[in-house]
mmCIF file of C-alpha atoms in Angstrom:
data_model
loop_
_atom_site.group_PDB
_atom_site.id
_atom_site.type_symbol
_atom_site.label_atom_id
_atom_site.label_comp_id
_atom_site.label_asym_id
_atom_site.label_seq_id
_atom_site.Cartn_x
_atom_site.Cartn_y
_atom_site.Cartn_z
ATOM 1 C CA ALA A 1350 0.029 -0.011 -0.081
ATOM 2 C CA THR A 1351 0.998 3.503 -0.597
ATOM 3 C CA THR A 1352 0.421 6.592 1.502
ATOM 4 C CA ALA A 1353 -0.084 9.610 -0.750
ATOM 5 C CA ILE A 1354 0.115 13.260 -0.159
ATOM 6 C CA THR A 1355 -3.441 14.322 0.448
ATOM 7 C CA GLY A 1356 -4.000 16.426 -2.639
ATOM 8 C CA GLU A 1357 -2.846 13.890 -5.116
ATOM 9 C CA GLY A 1358 -4.547 11.015 -3.209
ATOM 10 C CA LEU A 1359 -7.978 12.905 -3.948
ATOM 11 C CA LEU A 1360 -7.357 12.507 -7.573
ATOM 12 C CA LEU A 1361 -9.319 9.659 -8.815
ATOM 13 C CA ILE A 1362 -9.301 7.566 -11.915
ATOM 14 C CA SER A 1363 -13.093 8.051 -12.067
ATOM 15 C CA GLN A 1364 -13.974 6.414 -15.436
ATOM 16 C CA TYR A 1365 -12.566 3.737 -17.651
ATOM 17 C CA TYR A 1366 -13.757 3.297 -21.125
ATOM 18 C CA GLU A 1367 -12.738 0.312 -23.357
ATOM 19 C CA GLY A 1368 -14.521 0.404 -26.675
ATOM 20 C CA THR A 1369 -14.208 -0.924 -30.118
ATOM 21 C CA GLY A 1370 -11.148 -0.305 -32.064
ATOM 22 C CA ASN A 1371 -9.157 2.491 -30.597
ATOM 23 C CA ASN A 1372 -11.887 4.105 -28.428
ATOM 24 C CA GLN A 1373 -10.063 4.014 -25.245
ATOM 25 C CA TRP A 1374 -10.396 6.660 -22.666
ATOM 26 C CA ILE A 1375 -9.553 7.444 -18.936
ATOM 27 C CA GLU A 1376 -11.212 10.024 -16.878
ATOM 28 C CA ILE A 1377 -9.486 11.588 -13.989
ATOM 29 C CA THR A 1378 -11.397 13.596 -11.355
ATOM 30 C CA ASN A 1379 -10.332 15.892 -8.521
ATOM 31 C CA THR A 1380 -12.420 15.051 -5.406
ATOM 32 C CA GLY A 1381 -10.557 17.305 -3.149
ATOM 33 C CA ASP A 1382 -9.667 21.166 -2.965
ATOM 34 C CA ASP A 1383 -7.992 22.865 -5.941
ATOM 35 C CA LEU A 1384 -4.678 21.205 -6.578
ATOM 36 C CA ASP A 1385 -1.656 23.133 -7.864
ATOM 37 C CA LEU A 1386 -0.156 20.645 -10.249
ATOM 38 C CA SER A 1387 3.242 22.351 -10.503
ATOM 39 C CA LEU A 1388 3.749 21.747 -6.739
ATOM 40 C CA HIS A 1389 1.964 18.185 -6.833
ATOM 41 C CA PRO A 1390 2.312 16.687 -10.120
ATOM 42 C CA VAL A 1391 0.628 13.545 -10.952
ATOM 43 C CA TYR A 1392 1.269 11.002 -13.951
ATOM 44 C CA LEU A 1393 -0.884 8.541 -15.566
ATOM 45 C CA MET A 1394 0.946 5.269 -16.314
ATOM 46 C CA ILE A 1395 0.110 1.986 -18.056
ATOM 47 C CA ILE A 1396 1.355 -1.516 -18.341
ATOM 48 C CA THR A 1397 -0.307 -3.691 -20.978
ATOM 49 C CA GLY A 1398 -0.449 -7.324 -22.063
ATOM 50 C CA THR A 1399 0.959 -10.195 -20.132
ATOM 51 C CA SER A 1400 3.564 -7.859 -18.608
ATOM 52 C CA ALA A 1401 0.773 -6.296 -16.456
ATOM 53 C CA LYS A 1402 1.552 -9.551 -14.266
ATOM 54 C CA ASN A 1403 5.043 -7.999 -13.294
ATOM 55 C CA VAL A 1404 4.065 -4.435 -12.233
ATOM 56 C CA THR A 1405 7.231 -4.263 -9.833
ATOM 57 C CA THR A 1406 9.698 -5.214 -12.766
ATOM 58 C CA THR A 1407 8.086 -3.976 -15.826
ATOM 59 C CA ASN A 1408 8.701 -0.338 -16.826
ATOM 60 C CA PRO A 1409 5.402 1.594 -17.321
ATOM 61 C CA LEU A 1410 4.658 4.052 -20.027
ATOM 62 C CA ILE A 1411 3.462 7.686 -19.130
ATOM 63 C CA CYS A 1412 0.196 8.459 -20.867
ATOM 64 C CA ALA A 1413 -0.321 11.887 -19.454
ATOM 65 C CA SER A 1414 1.699 14.292 -17.182
ATOM 66 C CA LEU A 1415 -0.464 16.472 -15.025
ATOM 67 C CA ASN A 1416 2.112 18.858 -13.926
ATOM 68 C CA THR A 1417 1.048 22.400 -14.733
ATOM 69 C CA GLY A 1418 -1.817 24.666 -13.882
ATOM 70 C CA ILE A 1419 -4.475 24.279 -11.263
ATOM 71 C CA PHE A 1420 -6.767 21.073 -11.229
ATOM 72 C CA GLU A 1421 -9.967 22.482 -9.947
ATOM 73 C CA SER A 1422 -12.050 20.854 -7.398
ATOM 74 C CA GLY A 1423 -14.848 18.767 -8.840
ATOM 75 C CA ALA A 1424 -13.240 19.025 -12.318
ATOM 76 C CA SER A 1425 -12.473 15.980 -14.649
ATOM 77 C CA ARG A 1426 -9.811 15.599 -17.168
ATOM 78 C CA LEU A 1427 -9.906 13.208 -20.009
ATOM 79 C CA VAL A 1428 -6.913 11.142 -21.631
ATOM 80 C CA LYS A 1429 -7.549 9.299 -24.995
ATOM 81 C CA ASN A 1430 -6.123 7.304 -27.575
ATOM 82 C CA PRO A 1431 -5.502 9.890 -30.334
ATOM 83 C CA ASN A 1432 -7.461 7.598 -32.766
ATOM 84 C CA ALA A 1433 -10.524 7.440 -30.609
ATOM 85 C CA SER A 1434 -13.819 8.732 -32.223
ATOM 86 C CA LEU A 1435 -16.448 7.733 -29.773
ATOM 87 C CA PRO A 1436 -18.118 9.018 -27.646
ATOM 88 C CA GLY A 1437 -18.736 11.767 -30.097
ATOM 89 C CA TYR A 1438 -19.354 14.283 -27.268
ATOM 90 C CA ALA A 1439 -16.053 13.727 -25.417
ATOM 91 C CA VAL A 1440 -13.140 16.237 -25.734
ATOM 92 C CA ALA A 1441 -9.663 15.015 -24.699
ATOM 93 C CA ASP A 1442 -7.337 17.064 -22.432
ATOM 94 C CA PHE A 1443 -4.563 14.729 -23.304
ATOM 95 C CA ASN A 1444 -3.890 12.546 -26.304
ATOM 96 C CA SER A 1445 -1.457 9.453 -25.808
ATOM 97 C CA SER A 1446 -0.433 6.892 -28.269
ATOM 98 C CA TYR A 1447 0.406 4.891 -25.200
ATOM 99 C CA LEU A 1448 -3.091 4.570 -24.172
ATOM 100 C CA VAL A 1449 -3.873 1.287 -25.939
ATOM 101 C CA PHE A 1450 -5.421 -1.487 -23.938
ATOM 102 C CA ASP A 1451 -7.890 -4.296 -24.433
ATOM 103 C CA GLY A 1452 -9.234 -4.789 -20.990
ATOM 104 C CA ILE A 1453 -7.767 -8.263 -20.466
ATOM 105 C CA TYR A 1454 -4.216 -7.849 -19.022
ATOM 106 C CA ASP A 1455 -3.798 -4.086 -18.366
ATOM 107 C CA VAL A 1456 -2.839 -2.009 -15.391
ATOM 108 C CA ILE A 1457 -3.494 1.713 -15.388
ATOM 109 C CA TYR A 1458 -2.541 3.873 -12.449
ATOM 110 C CA LEU A 1459 -1.865 7.367 -11.091
ATOM 111 C CA THR A 1460 1.508 7.981 -9.406
ATOM 112 C CA VAL A 1461 3.385 11.058 -7.868
ATOM 113 C CA THR A 1462 6.803 10.297 -9.796
ATOM 114 C CA ASN A 1463 7.486 10.341 -13.522
ATOM 115 C CA ASN A 1464 10.284 7.885 -13.001
ATOM 116 C CA THR A 1465 9.570 4.991 -15.334
ATOM 117 C CA THR A 1466 12.188 2.546 -14.187
ATOM 118 C CA ALA A 1467 10.259 -0.130 -12.261
ATOM 119 C CA PRO A 1468 9.285 -0.282 -9.434
ATOM 120 C CA ALA A 1469 9.495 3.463 -8.526
ATOM 121 C CA ALA A 1470 6.226 4.649 -10.162
ATOM 122 C CA TRP A 1471 4.199 1.514 -8.808
ATOM 123 C CA ASN A 1472 5.577 2.011 -5.451
ATOM 124 C CA ASP A 1473 4.430 5.646 -5.559
ATOM 125 C CA ARG A 1474 0.943 4.971 -6.866
ATOM 126 C CA THR A 1475 -2.123 6.732 -5.775
ATOM 127 C CA ASP A 1476 -4.835 4.938 -7.566
ATOM 128 C CA VAL A 1477 -5.277 2.037 -10.024
ATOM 129 C CA VAL A 1478 -7.552 0.198 -12.303
ATOM 130 C CA GLY A 1479 -6.933 -3.119 -13.688
ATOM 131 C CA GLU A 1480 -6.235 -6.522 -12.193
ATOM 132 C CA VAL A 1481 -2.724 -7.577 -11.355
ATOM 133 C CA ILE A 1482 -2.945 -11.115 -12.401
ATOM 134 C CA ASN A 1483 -0.829 -13.879 -10.758
ATOM 135 C CA ASN A 1484 -2.247 -16.772 -12.749
ATOM 136 C CA MET A 1485 -1.829 -16.081 -16.477
ATOM 137 C CA THR A 1486 -4.401 -18.644 -17.428
ATOM 138 C CA THR A 1487 -7.253 -16.530 -15.943
ATOM 139 C CA SER A 1488 -8.057 -12.850 -16.162
ATOM 140 C CA THR A 1489 -10.966 -10.572 -15.356
ATOM 141 C CA SER A 1490 -11.893 -9.039 -18.431
ATOM 142 C CA LEU A 1491 -12.670 -5.268 -18.539
ATOM 143 C CA ALA A 1492 -13.130 -5.247 -22.351
ATOM 144 C CA ASP A 1493 -15.963 -3.646 -24.235
ATOM 145 C CA ARG A 1494 -17.404 -1.753 -21.200
ATOM 146 C CA SER A 1495 -17.336 1.399 -19.424
ATOM 147 C CA LEU A 1496 -16.585 1.472 -15.599
ATOM 148 C CA TYR A 1497 -17.176 4.507 -13.417
ATOM 149 C CA ARG A 1498 -16.467 4.917 -9.725
ATOM 150 C CA LYS A 1499 -19.249 4.386 -7.268
ATOM 151 C CA ASN A 1500 -20.381 7.216 -4.993
ATOM 152 C CA THR A 1501 -18.864 5.486 -1.796
ATOM 153 C CA VAL A 1502 -15.387 5.799 -3.371
ATOM 154 C CA LEU A 1503 -13.960 9.183 -2.057
ATOM 155 C CA ASN A 1504 -10.256 8.787 -2.605
ATOM 156 C CA GLY A 1505 -7.590 6.753 -4.563
ATOM 157 C CA VAL A 1506 -6.610 3.245 -3.695
ATOM 158 C CA SER A 1507 -3.485 1.352 -4.079
ATOM 159 C CA THR A 1508 -5.284 -2.040 -4.981
ATOM 160 C CA PHE A 1509 -8.033 -2.436 -7.720
ATOM 161 C CA VAL A 1510 -11.309 -3.610 -6.317
ATOM 162 C CA SER A 1511 -13.989 -4.479 -8.881
ATOM 163 C CA GLY A 1512 -16.684 -3.727 -6.347
ATOM 164 C CA ASP A 1513 -15.650 -0.137 -6.191
ATOM 165 C CA TRP A 1514 -16.970 0.414 -9.681
ATOM 166 C CA ASN A 1515 -20.231 0.532 -11.530
ATOM 167 C CA GLN A 1516 -20.051 -1.159 -14.976
ATOM 168 C CA VAL A 1517 -22.232 0.011 -17.946
ATOM 169 C CA THR A 1518 -22.150 -0.800 -21.592
ATOM 170 C CA VAL A 1519 -20.135 1.173 -23.893
ATOM 171 C CA ALA A 1520 -23.375 2.214 -25.682
ATOM 172 C CA ALA A 1521 -24.762 3.705 -22.227
ATOM 173 C CA ALA A 1522 -21.629 5.767 -21.956
ATOM 174 C CA ASP A 1523 -21.756 6.971 -25.626
ATOM 175 C CA ASN A 1524 -25.413 7.980 -25.018
ATOM 176 C CA ALA A 1525 -25.196 9.367 -21.457
ATOM 177 C CA VAL A 1526 -26.748 12.793 -20.947
ATOM 178 C CA ALA A 1527 -24.962 15.702 -19.466
ATOM 179 C CA GLY A 1528 -24.690 15.567 -15.604
ATOM 180 C CA THR A 1529 -24.789 11.936 -15.125
ATOM 181 C CA PRO A 1530 -21.760 9.811 -14.056
ATOM 182 C CA GLU A 1531 -21.844 7.490 -17.022
ATOM 183 C CA ARG A 1532 -20.988 10.489 -19.241
ATOM 184 C CA LEU A 1533 -17.235 10.955 -19.786
ATOM 185 C CA GLY A 1534 -15.833 14.137 -18.636
ATOM 186 C CA PHE A 1535 -18.180 14.417 -15.543
ATOM 187 C CA HIS A 1536 -18.050 12.610 -12.299
ATOM 188 C CA GLY A 1537 -20.994 13.290 -9.963
ATOM 189 C CA PHE A 1538 -24.149 11.863 -8.774
ATOM 190 C CA ASN A 1539 -27.992 12.597 -8.548
ATOM 191 C CA TYR A 1540 -29.953 11.753 -5.372
ATOM 192 C CA PHE A 1541 -33.756 11.628 -4.775
ATOM 193 C CA SER A 1542 -35.420 11.746 -1.450
ATOM 194 C CA LYS A 1543 -37.488 9.024 -0.132
ATOM 195 C CA ALA A 1544 -41.179 9.662 0.836
ATOM 196 C CA THR A 1545 -40.224 9.916 4.442
ATOM 197 C CA GLY A 1546 -37.267 11.073 6.449
ATOM 198 C CA ASN A 1547 -35.688 14.458 7.374
ATOM 199 C CA LEU A 1548 -33.704 15.811 4.603
ATOM 200 C CA GLU A 1549 -30.417 16.186 6.504
ATOM 201 C CA VAL A 1550 -30.255 12.478 7.208
ATOM 202 C CA LEU A 1551 -28.129 10.729 4.669
ATOM 203 C CA SER A 1552 -30.311 7.493 4.484
ATOM 204 C CA THR A 1553 -33.296 9.806 3.377
ATOM 205 C CA TRP A 1554 -31.629 9.856 -0.163
ATOM 206 C CA GLY A 1555 -30.877 7.243 -2.833
ATOM 207 C CA THR A 1556 -29.641 7.182 -6.350
ATOM 208 C CA PHE A 1557 -32.931 5.935 -8.002
ATOM 209 C CA SER A 1558 -35.788 8.234 -8.691
ATOM 210 C CA ASP A 1559 -38.044 6.822 -5.979
ATOM 211 C CA GLY A 1560 -35.295 7.506 -3.415
ATOM 212 C CA SER A 1561 -33.948 3.845 -3.222
ATOM 213 C CA GLY A 1562 -30.552 2.786 -4.387
ATOM 214 C CA THR A 1563 -27.311 3.710 -2.814
ATOM 215 C CA ALA A 1564 -27.262 6.672 -0.266
ATOM 216 C CA PRO A 1565 -24.654 9.436 -0.392
ATOM 217 C CA ALA A 1566 -21.512 8.866 1.748
ATOM 218 C CA ARG A 1567 -21.521 12.415 2.762
ATOM 219 C CA PHE A 1568 -23.107 15.839 2.102
ATOM 220 C CA ASN A 1569 -19.762 17.621 1.689
ATOM 221 C CA TYR A 1570 -18.695 16.276 -1.728
ATOM 222 C CA ILE A 1571 -18.325 17.355 -5.346
ATOM 223 C CA ASN A 1572 -21.007 17.195 -7.999
ATOM 224 C CA GLN A 1573 -24.009 15.867 -5.915
ATOM 225 C CA ARG A 1574 -27.434 17.017 -6.734
ATOM 226 C CA PHE A 1575 -30.225 16.419 -4.172
ATOM 227 C CA THR A 1576 -33.766 16.435 -5.591
ATOM 228 C CA VAL A 1577 -36.582 16.656 -2.788
ATOM 229 C CA ALA A 1578 -39.376 14.432 -4.500
ATOM 230 C CA ASN A 1579 -41.771 11.626 -3.794
ATOM 231 C CA ARG A 1580 -43.648 13.691 -1.239
ATOM 232 C CA THR A 1581 -45.509 16.780 -0.985
ATOM 233 C CA THR A 1582 -44.029 18.223 2.153
ATOM 234 C CA ALA A 1583 -40.562 17.807 3.690
ATOM 235 C CA THR A 1584 -38.780 19.195 7.019
ATOM 236 C CA LEU A 1585 -35.571 19.308 8.682
ATOM 237 C CA GLY A 1586 -34.768 17.868 12.149
ATOM 238 C CA ASN A 1587 -31.291 19.656 12.343
ATOM 239 C CA THR A 1588 -28.903 22.053 10.431
ATOM 240 C CA TRP A 1589 -28.273 21.066 7.003
ATOM 241 C CA ASN A 1590 -25.116 22.103 5.249
ATOM 242 C CA LEU A 1591 -24.438 20.807 1.706
ATOM 243 C CA SER A 1592 -20.993 21.831 0.074
ATOM 244 C CA GLY A 1593 -18.577 20.800 -2.698
ATOM 245 C CA ARG A 1594 -18.029 22.281 -6.125
ATOM 246 C CA GLY A 1595 -21.077 21.562 -8.251
ATOM 247 C CA THR A 1596 -23.360 20.473 -5.534
ATOM 248 C CA GLY A 1597 -26.742 21.773 -5.047
ATOM 249 C CA LEU A 1598 -30.300 21.388 -3.945
ATOM 250 C CA MET A 1599 -33.206 20.950 -6.035
ATOM 251 C CA ILE A 1600 -36.840 21.526 -4.522
ATOM 252 C CA GLY A 1601 -39.517 19.560 -6.429
ATOM 253 C CA ASP A 1602 -39.103 17.389 -9.424
ATOM 254 C CA GLY A 1603 -41.064 19.907 -11.618
ATOM 255 C CA VAL A 1604 -44.159 17.474 -11.784
ATOM 256 C CA THR A 1605 -45.528 17.079 -8.215
ATOM 257 C CA GLY A 1606 -45.813 20.111 -5.890
ATOM 258 C CA CYS A 1607 -43.518 19.855 -2.860
ATOM 259 C CA THR A 1608 -43.063 22.332 0.057
ATOM 260 C CA VAL A 1609 -39.860 22.149 2.148
ATOM 261 C CA SER A 1610 -39.817 23.896 5.558
ATOM 262 C CA ASN A 1611 -36.605 24.408 7.506
ATOM 263 C CA GLY A 1612 -38.265 24.905 10.823
ATOM 264 C CA ALA A 1613 -35.756 26.088 13.212
ATOM 265 C CA TYR A 1614 -32.690 25.017 11.318
ATOM 266 C CA ASN A 1615 -30.312 26.805 8.866
ATOM 267 C CA ILE A 1616 -29.766 25.541 5.419
ATOM 268 C CA ALA A 1617 -26.537 26.061 3.267
ATOM 269 C CA ALA A 1618 -25.957 24.929 -0.210
ATOM 270 C CA PRO A 1619 -23.559 25.891 -3.215
ATOM 271 C CA PHE A 1620 -26.678 26.355 -5.329
ATOM 272 C CA LEU A 1621 -30.498 26.109 -5.190
ATOM 273 C CA GLU A 1622 -33.037 25.502 -7.637
ATOM 274 C CA ILE A 1623 -36.776 25.681 -6.996
ATOM 275 C CA ASN A 1624 -38.593 23.937 -9.569
ATOM 276 C CA ASN A 1625 -42.257 24.281 -10.841
ATOM 277 C CA GLY A 1626 -44.594 23.492 -8.131
ATOM 278 C CA GLY A 1627 -41.758 23.602 -5.410
ATOM 279 C CA THR A 1628 -41.807 25.941 -2.439
ATOM 280 C CA LEU A 1629 -38.882 26.731 0.149
ATOM 281 C CA GLN A 1630 -40.089 28.283 3.516
ATOM 282 C CA ILE A 1631 -37.433 29.786 5.622
ATOM 283 C CA ALA A 1632 -38.637 30.341 9.027
ATOM 284 C CA PRO A 1633 -38.065 33.551 11.122
ATOM 285 C CA ALA A 1634 -34.651 33.616 12.874
ATOM 286 C CA THR A 1635 -33.150 31.230 10.519
ATOM 287 C CA THR A 1636 -30.868 31.580 7.571
ATOM 288 C CA LEU A 1637 -30.544 30.295 4.079
ATOM 289 C CA THR A 1638 -27.173 30.553 2.505
ATOM 290 C CA ILE A 1639 -26.356 30.062 -1.311
ATOM 291 C CA ASN A 1640 -22.729 30.421 -1.901
ATOM 292 C CA GLY A 1641 -22.680 29.888 -5.636
ATOM 293 C CA THR A 1642 -20.633 27.298 -7.413
ATOM 294 C CA ASN A 1643 -19.505 26.233 -10.995
ATOM 295 C CA THR A 1644 -21.405 23.231 -12.482
ATOM 296 C CA TRP A 1645 -21.284 21.241 -15.483
ATOM 297 C CA ALA A 1646 -24.036 23.699 -16.724
ATOM 298 C CA GLY A 1647 -22.018 26.817 -15.773
ATOM 299 C CA PHE A 1648 -22.058 29.177 -12.614
ATOM 300 C CA ARG A 1649 -25.118 28.443 -10.650
ATOM 301 C CA SER A 1650 -26.541 30.201 -7.260
ATOM 302 C CA LEU A 1651 -30.336 30.647 -6.966
ATOM 303 C CA THR A 1652 -32.867 29.781 -9.725
ATOM 304 C CA LEU A 1653 -36.696 30.083 -9.497
ATOM 305 C CA ARG A 1654 -38.218 27.954 -12.157
ATOM 306 C CA SER A 1655 -41.753 28.798 -13.638
ATOM 307 C CA GLU A 1656 -43.977 28.640 -10.563
ATOM 308 C CA GLY A 1657 -41.247 27.926 -8.038
ATOM 309 C CA ALA A 1658 -41.440 29.804 -4.745
ATOM 310 C CA LEU A 1659 -39.303 31.021 -2.118
ATOM 311 C CA ASN A 1660 -41.201 32.177 1.065
ATOM 312 C CA ASN A 1661 -38.312 33.826 3.265
ATOM 313 C CA SER A 1662 -39.406 34.898 6.784
ATOM 314 C CA GLY A 1663 -35.794 34.733 8.074
ATOM 315 C CA LEU A 1664 -32.610 35.731 6.243
ATOM 316 C CA ALA A 1665 -31.602 34.516 2.795
ATOM 317 C CA VAL A 1666 -28.100 35.341 1.709
ATOM 318 C CA VAL A 1667 -27.289 34.572 -2.044
ATOM 319 C CA LYS A 1668 -23.768 34.979 -2.997
ATOM 320 C CA GLY A 1669 -24.440 35.055 -6.904
ATOM 321 C CA ASP A 1670 -27.259 35.783 -9.277
ATOM 322 C CA LEU A 1671 -30.892 35.127 -8.821
ATOM 323 C CA LEU A 1672 -32.507 33.958 -11.928
ATOM 324 C CA ASN A 1673 -36.358 34.155 -11.921
ATOM 325 C CA GLU A 1674 -38.128 32.207 -14.787
ATOM 326 C CA SER A 1675 -41.623 32.749 -13.374
ATOM 327 C CA ALA A 1676 -43.993 34.827 -15.777
ATOM 328 C CA ALA A 1677 -43.505 37.719 -13.594
ATOM 329 C CA PRO A 1678 -41.368 39.252 -10.691
ATOM 330 C CA VAL A 1679 -42.213 37.158 -7.533
ATOM 331 C CA ASP A 1680 -42.567 37.909 -3.831
ATOM 332 C CA LEU A 1681 -39.683 36.410 -1.885
ATOM 333 C CA GLY A 1682 -41.238 36.740 1.483
ATOM 334 C CA SER A 1683 -41.174 39.158 4.359
ATOM 335 C CA GLY A 1684 -37.686 38.426 5.687
ATOM 336 C CA THR A 1685 -34.336 39.877 4.723
ATOM 337 C CA PHE A 1686 -32.767 39.112 1.242
ATOM 338 C CA GLU A 1687 -29.154 39.760 0.616
ATOM 339 C CA LEU A 1688 -28.051 39.338 -3.089
ATOM 340 C CA SER A 1689 -24.638 39.863 -3.965
ATOM 341 C CA GLY A 1690 -25.012 39.277 -7.704
ATOM 342 C CA THR A 1691 -27.611 40.249 -10.298
ATOM 343 C CA LEU A 1692 -31.377 39.766 -10.322
ATOM 344 C CA ARG A 1693 -32.229 38.526 -13.655
ATOM 345 C CA GLN A 1694 -35.963 38.095 -15.034
ATOM 346 C CA ARG A 1695 -36.541 35.785 -17.817
ATOM 347 C CA LEU A 1696 -39.865 35.859 -19.911
ATOM 348 C CA THR A 1697 -40.659 33.651 -22.893
ATOM 349 C CA GLY A 1698 -36.960 32.582 -22.894
ATOM 350 C CA GLN A 1699 -35.456 35.918 -22.939
ATOM 351 C CA ASN A 1700 -33.463 37.763 -20.323
ATOM 352 C CA LEU A 1701 -34.828 41.313 -19.679
ATOM 353 C CA PHE A 1702 -32.245 42.440 -17.201
#
């Protein structure tokens, strides 16, 4: 096992894509804070074929050198075979003729050294995908599929564990919509509330639209979207703080009306979106804080969709813009509203101011 510097250890190989022909990609995501790569460089290495058995004696090849600039929290970078043509939407940050693998005997890993004399890079690895096969008569095939890291994996590992990955078909990755973990270039998760349970409790949430599935590991993580659904009312039993680049709260699913009341507890989130039929009630002597964040769809803070309502009787602090998509300006309640950005009113698809 390897003990990595905290920053590099929070860079994950978040997706592996082994398609037809030369369609091979690796996605790397920063799950920690912004990382200065000039001070903490990381390198993507590969060993292919039956040599992958001998990772401590076979010299690896460098597929990508991440050694300049800032790797932003929550951002993903893509490394591809230069002849890859699918998925059509994916845009590479690095092209490497060494990134050639068939999913049979391959080991791909991140390391903090660019020393390609074995076993230096392997000993300094911070994350790995691909089996280290000791019996060359067997293998665990990762061919013709895409793997993405499960939401419970929060940092790099020194040993490949197949159970840490979700497997999907290459076609599923090719057709994945923006903002989903199957799509190359984005690593994040969408959660939906169950029919019961306080919202600040992790077990109230799941990855399936009915609230079942895997619960989030924590609320302070990158690129998590929490949609309050499957109920008409929801409450808090304690203070609720969401944090992490790209993370936000969605009130309502846009179909069924839902009212969220914070009671006596404060709420904080990087961004907030109140959908059609959704209402957020902020009680007196409590605070709603929206800090604003970059997301895959651009910078977001507070958005009121058509017929979405914010009834603020306390203090609402929005450190960014307020976008109102209702047909007319809306009443935000009798409390104090602090907006540090721009108020934007959208009618019939056009911004008026």
